[in-house]
PDB file of N, CA and C in Angstrom:
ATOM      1  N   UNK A 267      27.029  14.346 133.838  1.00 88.00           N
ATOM      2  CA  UNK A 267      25.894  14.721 133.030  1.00 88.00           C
ATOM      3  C   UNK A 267      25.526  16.169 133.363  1.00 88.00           C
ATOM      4  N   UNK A 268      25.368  16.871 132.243  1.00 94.00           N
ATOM      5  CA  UNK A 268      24.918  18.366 132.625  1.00 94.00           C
ATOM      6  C   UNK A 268      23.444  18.719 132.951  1.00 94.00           C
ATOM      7  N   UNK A 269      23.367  19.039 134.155  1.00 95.00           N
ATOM      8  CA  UNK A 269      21.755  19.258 134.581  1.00 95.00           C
ATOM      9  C   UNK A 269      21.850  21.017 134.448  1.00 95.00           C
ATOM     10  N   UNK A 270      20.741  21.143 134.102  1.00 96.00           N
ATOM     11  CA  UNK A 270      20.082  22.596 134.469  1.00 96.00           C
ATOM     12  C   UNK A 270      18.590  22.541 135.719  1.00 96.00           C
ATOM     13  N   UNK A 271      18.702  23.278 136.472  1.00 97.00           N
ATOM     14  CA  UNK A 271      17.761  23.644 136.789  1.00 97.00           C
ATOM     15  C   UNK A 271      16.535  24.704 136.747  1.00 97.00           C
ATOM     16  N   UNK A 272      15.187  24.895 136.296  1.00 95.00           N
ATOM     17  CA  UNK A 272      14.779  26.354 136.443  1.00 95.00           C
ATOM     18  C   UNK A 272      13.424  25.991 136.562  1.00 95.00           C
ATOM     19  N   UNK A 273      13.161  27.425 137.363  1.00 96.00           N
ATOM     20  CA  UNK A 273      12.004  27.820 138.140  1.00 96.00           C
ATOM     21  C   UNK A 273      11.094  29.501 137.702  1.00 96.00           C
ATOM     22  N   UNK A 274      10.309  28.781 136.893  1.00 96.00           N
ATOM     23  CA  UNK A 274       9.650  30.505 136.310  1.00 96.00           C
ATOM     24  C   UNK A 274       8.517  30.640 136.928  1.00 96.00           C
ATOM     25  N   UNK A 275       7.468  31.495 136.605  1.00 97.00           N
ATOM     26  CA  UNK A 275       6.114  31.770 137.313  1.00 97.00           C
ATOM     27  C   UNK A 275       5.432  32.458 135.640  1.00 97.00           C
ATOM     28  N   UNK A 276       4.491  31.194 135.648  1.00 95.00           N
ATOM     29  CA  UNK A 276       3.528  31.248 134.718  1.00 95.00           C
ATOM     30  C   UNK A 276       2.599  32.637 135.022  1.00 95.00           C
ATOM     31  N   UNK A 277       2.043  33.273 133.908  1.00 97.00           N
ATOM     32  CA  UNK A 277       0.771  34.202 134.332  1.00 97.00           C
ATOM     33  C   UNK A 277      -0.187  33.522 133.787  1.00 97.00           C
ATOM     34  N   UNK A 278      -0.088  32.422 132.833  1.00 96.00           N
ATOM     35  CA  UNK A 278      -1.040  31.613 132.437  1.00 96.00           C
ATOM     36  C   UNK A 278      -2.078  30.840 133.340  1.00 96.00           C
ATOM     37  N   UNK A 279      -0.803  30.236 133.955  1.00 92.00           N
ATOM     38  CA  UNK A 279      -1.045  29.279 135.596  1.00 92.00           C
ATOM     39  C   UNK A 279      -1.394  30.052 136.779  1.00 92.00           C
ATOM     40  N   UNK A 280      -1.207  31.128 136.549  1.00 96.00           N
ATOM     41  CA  UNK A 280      -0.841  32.056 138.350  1.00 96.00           C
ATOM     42  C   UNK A 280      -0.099  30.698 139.144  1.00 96.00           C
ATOM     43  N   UNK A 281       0.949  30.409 138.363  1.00 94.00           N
ATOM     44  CA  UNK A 281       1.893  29.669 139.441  1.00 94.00           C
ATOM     45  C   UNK A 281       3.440  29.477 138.878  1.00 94.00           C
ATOM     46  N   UNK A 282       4.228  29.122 139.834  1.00 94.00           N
ATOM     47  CA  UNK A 282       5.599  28.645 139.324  1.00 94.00           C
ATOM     48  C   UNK A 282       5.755  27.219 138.663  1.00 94.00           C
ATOM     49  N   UNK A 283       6.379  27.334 138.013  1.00 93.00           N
ATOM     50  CA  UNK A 283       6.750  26.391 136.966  1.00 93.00           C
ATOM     51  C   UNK A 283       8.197  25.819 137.292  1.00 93.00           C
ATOM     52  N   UNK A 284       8.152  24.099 137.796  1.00 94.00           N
ATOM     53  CA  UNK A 284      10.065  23.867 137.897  1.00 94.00           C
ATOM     54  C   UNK A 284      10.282  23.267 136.832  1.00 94.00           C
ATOM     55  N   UNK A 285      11.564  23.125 136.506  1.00 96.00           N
ATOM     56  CA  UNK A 285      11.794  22.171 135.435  1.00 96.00           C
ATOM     57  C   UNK A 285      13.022  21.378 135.999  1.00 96.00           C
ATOM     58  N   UNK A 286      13.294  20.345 134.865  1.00 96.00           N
ATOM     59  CA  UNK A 286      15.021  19.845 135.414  1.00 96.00           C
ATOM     60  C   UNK A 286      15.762  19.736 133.298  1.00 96.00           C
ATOM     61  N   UNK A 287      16.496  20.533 132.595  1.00 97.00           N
ATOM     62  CA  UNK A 287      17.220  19.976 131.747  1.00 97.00           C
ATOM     63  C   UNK A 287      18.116  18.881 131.334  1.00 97.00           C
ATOM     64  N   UNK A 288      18.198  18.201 131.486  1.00 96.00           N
ATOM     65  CA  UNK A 288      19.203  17.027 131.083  1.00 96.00           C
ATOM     66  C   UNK A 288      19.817  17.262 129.882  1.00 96.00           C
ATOM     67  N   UNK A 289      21.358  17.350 129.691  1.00 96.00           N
ATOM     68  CA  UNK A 289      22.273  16.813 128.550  1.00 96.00           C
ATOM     69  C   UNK A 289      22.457  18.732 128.232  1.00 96.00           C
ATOM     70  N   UNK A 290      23.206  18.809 127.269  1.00 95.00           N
ATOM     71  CA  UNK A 290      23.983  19.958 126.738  1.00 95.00           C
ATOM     72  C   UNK A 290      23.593  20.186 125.090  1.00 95.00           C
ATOM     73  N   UNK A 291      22.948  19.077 124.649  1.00 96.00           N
ATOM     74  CA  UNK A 291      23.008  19.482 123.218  1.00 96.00           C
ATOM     75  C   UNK A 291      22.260  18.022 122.185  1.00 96.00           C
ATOM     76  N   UNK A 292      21.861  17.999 121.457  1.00 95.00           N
ATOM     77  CA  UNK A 292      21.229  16.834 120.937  1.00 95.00           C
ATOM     78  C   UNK A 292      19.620  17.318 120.341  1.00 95.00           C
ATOM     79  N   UNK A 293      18.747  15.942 120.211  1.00 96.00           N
ATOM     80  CA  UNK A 293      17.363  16.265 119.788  1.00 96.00           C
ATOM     81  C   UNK A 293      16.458  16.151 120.830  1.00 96.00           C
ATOM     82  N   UNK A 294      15.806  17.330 121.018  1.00 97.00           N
ATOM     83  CA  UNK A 294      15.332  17.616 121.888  1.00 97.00           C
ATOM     84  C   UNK A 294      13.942  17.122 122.144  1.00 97.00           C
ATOM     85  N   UNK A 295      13.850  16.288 123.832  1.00 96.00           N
ATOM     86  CA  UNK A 295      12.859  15.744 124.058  1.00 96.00           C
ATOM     87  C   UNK A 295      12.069  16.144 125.430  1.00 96.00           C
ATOM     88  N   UNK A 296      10.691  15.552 125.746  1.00 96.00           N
ATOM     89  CA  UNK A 296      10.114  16.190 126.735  1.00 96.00           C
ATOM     90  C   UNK A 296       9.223  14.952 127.472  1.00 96.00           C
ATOM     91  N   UNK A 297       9.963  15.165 128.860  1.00 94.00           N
ATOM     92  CA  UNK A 297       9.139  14.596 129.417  1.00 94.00           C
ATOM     93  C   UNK A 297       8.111  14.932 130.403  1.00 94.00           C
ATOM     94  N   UNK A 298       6.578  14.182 130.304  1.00 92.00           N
ATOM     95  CA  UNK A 298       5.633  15.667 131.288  1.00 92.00           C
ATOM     96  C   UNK A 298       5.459  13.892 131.943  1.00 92.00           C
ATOM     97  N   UNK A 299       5.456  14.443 133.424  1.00 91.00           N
ATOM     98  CA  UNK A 299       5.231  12.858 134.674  1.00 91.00           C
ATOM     99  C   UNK A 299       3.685  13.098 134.291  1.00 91.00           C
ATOM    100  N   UNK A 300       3.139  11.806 134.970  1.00 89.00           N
ATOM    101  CA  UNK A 300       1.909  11.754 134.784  1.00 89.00           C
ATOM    102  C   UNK A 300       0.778  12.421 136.194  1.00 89.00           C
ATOM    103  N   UNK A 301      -0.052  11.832 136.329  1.00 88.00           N
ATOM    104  CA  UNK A 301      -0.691  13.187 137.262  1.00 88.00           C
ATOM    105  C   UNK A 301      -0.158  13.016 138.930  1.00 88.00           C
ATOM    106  N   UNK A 302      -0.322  14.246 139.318  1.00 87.00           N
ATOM    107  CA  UNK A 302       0.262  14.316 140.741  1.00 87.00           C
ATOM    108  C   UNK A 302       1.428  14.053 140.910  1.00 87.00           C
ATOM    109  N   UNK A 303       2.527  13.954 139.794  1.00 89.00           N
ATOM    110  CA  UNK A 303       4.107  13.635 139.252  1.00 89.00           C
ATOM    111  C   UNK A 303       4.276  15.096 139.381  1.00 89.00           C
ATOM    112  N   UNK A 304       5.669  14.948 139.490  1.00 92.00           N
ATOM    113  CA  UNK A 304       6.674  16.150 139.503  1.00 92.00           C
ATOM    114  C   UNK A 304       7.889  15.889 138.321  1.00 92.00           C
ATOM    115  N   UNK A 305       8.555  17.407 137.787  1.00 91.00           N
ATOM    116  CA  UNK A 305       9.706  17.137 137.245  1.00 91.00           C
ATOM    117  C   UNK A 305      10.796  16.073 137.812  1.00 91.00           C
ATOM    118  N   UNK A 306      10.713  15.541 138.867  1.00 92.00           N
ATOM    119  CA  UNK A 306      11.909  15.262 139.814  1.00 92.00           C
ATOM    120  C   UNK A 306      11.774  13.859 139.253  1.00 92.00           C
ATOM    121  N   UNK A 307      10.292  12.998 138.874  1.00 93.00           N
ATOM    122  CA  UNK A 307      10.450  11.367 138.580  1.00 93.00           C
ATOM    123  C   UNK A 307      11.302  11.273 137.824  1.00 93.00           C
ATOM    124  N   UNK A 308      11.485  11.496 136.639  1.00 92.00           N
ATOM    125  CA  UNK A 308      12.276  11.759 135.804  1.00 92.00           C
ATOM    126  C   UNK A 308      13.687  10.615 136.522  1.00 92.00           C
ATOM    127  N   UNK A 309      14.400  11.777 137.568  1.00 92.00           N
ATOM    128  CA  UNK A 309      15.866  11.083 137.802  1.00 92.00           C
ATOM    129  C   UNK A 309      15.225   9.848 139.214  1.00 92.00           C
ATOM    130  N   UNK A 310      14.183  10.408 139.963  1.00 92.00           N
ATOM    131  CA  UNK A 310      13.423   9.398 141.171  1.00 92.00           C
ATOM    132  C   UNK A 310      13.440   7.758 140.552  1.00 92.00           C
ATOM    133  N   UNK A 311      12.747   7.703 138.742  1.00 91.00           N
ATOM    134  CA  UNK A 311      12.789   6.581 138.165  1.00 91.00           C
ATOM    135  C   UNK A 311      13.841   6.353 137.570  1.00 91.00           C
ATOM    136  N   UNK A 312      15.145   6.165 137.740  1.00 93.00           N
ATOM    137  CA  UNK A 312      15.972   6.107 137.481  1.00 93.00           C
ATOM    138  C   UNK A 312      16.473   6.020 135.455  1.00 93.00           C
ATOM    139  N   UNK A 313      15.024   7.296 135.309  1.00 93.00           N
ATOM    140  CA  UNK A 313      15.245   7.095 133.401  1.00 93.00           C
ATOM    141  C   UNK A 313      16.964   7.732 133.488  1.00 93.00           C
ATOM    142  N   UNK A 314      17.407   9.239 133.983  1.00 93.00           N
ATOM    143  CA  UNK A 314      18.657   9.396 133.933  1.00 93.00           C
ATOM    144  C   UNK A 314      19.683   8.194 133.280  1.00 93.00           C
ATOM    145  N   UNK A 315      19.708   6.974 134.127  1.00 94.00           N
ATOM    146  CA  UNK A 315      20.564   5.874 133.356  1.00 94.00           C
ATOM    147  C   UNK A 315      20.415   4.949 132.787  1.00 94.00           C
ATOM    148  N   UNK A 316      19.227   4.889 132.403  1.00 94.00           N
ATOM    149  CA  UNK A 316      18.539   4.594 131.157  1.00 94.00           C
ATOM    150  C   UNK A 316      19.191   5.604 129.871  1.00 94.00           C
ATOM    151  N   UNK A 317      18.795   6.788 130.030  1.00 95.00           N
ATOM    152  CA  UNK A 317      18.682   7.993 128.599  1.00 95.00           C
ATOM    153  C   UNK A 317      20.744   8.464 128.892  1.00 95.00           C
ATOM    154  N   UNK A 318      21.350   7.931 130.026  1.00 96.00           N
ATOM    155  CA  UNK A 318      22.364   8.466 130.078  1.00 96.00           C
ATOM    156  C   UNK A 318      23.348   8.222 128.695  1.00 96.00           C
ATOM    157  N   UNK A 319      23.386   7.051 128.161  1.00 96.00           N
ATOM    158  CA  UNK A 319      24.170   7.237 126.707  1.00 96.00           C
ATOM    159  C   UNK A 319      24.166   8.089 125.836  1.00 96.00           C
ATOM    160  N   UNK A 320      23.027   8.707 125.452  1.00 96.00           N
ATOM    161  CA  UNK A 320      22.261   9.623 124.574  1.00 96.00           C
ATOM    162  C   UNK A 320      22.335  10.932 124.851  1.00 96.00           C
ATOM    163  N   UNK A 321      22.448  10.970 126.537  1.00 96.00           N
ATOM    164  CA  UNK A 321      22.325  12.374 126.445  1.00 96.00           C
ATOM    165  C   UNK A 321      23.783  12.806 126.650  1.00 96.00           C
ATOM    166  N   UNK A 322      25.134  12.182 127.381  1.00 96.00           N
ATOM    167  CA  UNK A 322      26.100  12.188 127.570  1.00 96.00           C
ATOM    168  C   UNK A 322      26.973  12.459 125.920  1.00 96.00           C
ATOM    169  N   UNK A 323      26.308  11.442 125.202  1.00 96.00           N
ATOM    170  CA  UNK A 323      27.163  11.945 123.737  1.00 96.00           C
ATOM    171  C   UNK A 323      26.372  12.928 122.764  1.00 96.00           C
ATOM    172  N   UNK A 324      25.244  13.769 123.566  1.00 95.00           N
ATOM    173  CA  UNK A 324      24.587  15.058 123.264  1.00 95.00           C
ATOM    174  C   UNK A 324      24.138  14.180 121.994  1.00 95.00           C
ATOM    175  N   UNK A 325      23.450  13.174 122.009  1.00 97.00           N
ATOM    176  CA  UNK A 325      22.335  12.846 120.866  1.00 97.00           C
ATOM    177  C   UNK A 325      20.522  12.851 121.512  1.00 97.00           C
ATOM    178  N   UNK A 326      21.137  13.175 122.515  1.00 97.00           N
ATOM    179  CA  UNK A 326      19.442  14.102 123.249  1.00 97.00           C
ATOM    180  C   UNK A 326      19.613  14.768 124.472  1.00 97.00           C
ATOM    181  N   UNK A 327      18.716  15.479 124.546  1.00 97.00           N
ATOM    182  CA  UNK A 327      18.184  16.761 125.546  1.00 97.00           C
ATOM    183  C   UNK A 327      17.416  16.459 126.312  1.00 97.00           C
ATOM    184  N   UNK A 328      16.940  15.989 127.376  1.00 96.00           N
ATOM    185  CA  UNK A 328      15.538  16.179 127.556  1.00 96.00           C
ATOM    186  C   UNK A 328      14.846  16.956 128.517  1.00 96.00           C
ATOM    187  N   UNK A 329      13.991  18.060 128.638  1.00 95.00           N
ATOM    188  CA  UNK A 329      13.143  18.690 129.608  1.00 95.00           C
ATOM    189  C   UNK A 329      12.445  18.371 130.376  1.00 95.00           C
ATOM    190  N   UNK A 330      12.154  18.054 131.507  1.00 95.00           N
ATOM    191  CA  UNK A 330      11.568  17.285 132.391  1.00 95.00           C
ATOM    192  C   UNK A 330      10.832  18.679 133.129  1.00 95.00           C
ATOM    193  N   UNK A 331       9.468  18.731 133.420  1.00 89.00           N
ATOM    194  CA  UNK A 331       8.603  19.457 133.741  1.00 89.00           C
ATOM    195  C   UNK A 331       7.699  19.121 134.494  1.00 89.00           C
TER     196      UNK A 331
END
């Protein structure tokens, strides 16, 4: 599975921003954890192999933030 990783710095926030990408190509989705969550639940809750069909045959993306 193709992960991206990235790390920007908001001036909105005065802070850094991580993310995690999942998949290469598809319809693009977003997941925001709920409070005091990080981008990282995402693969922690094992959605990765859950969403892995979908995103493996690039029929979704998803951004995890």
């Amino acid at each position: 599975m193709h992960k991206q990783y990235f790390k920007e710095y908001s001036p909105a926030l005065g802070r850094d921003m991580e993310g995690m990408v999942y998949g290469h190509a598809g319809r693009p989705m977003l997941f925001i954890p709920c409070q005091d969550g990080r981008f990282s639940d995402f693969e922690s809750l094992k959605m990765t192999e859950t969403w892995s069909p979908w995103i493996e045959s690039g029929k979704a993306q998803i951004s995890a933030i």
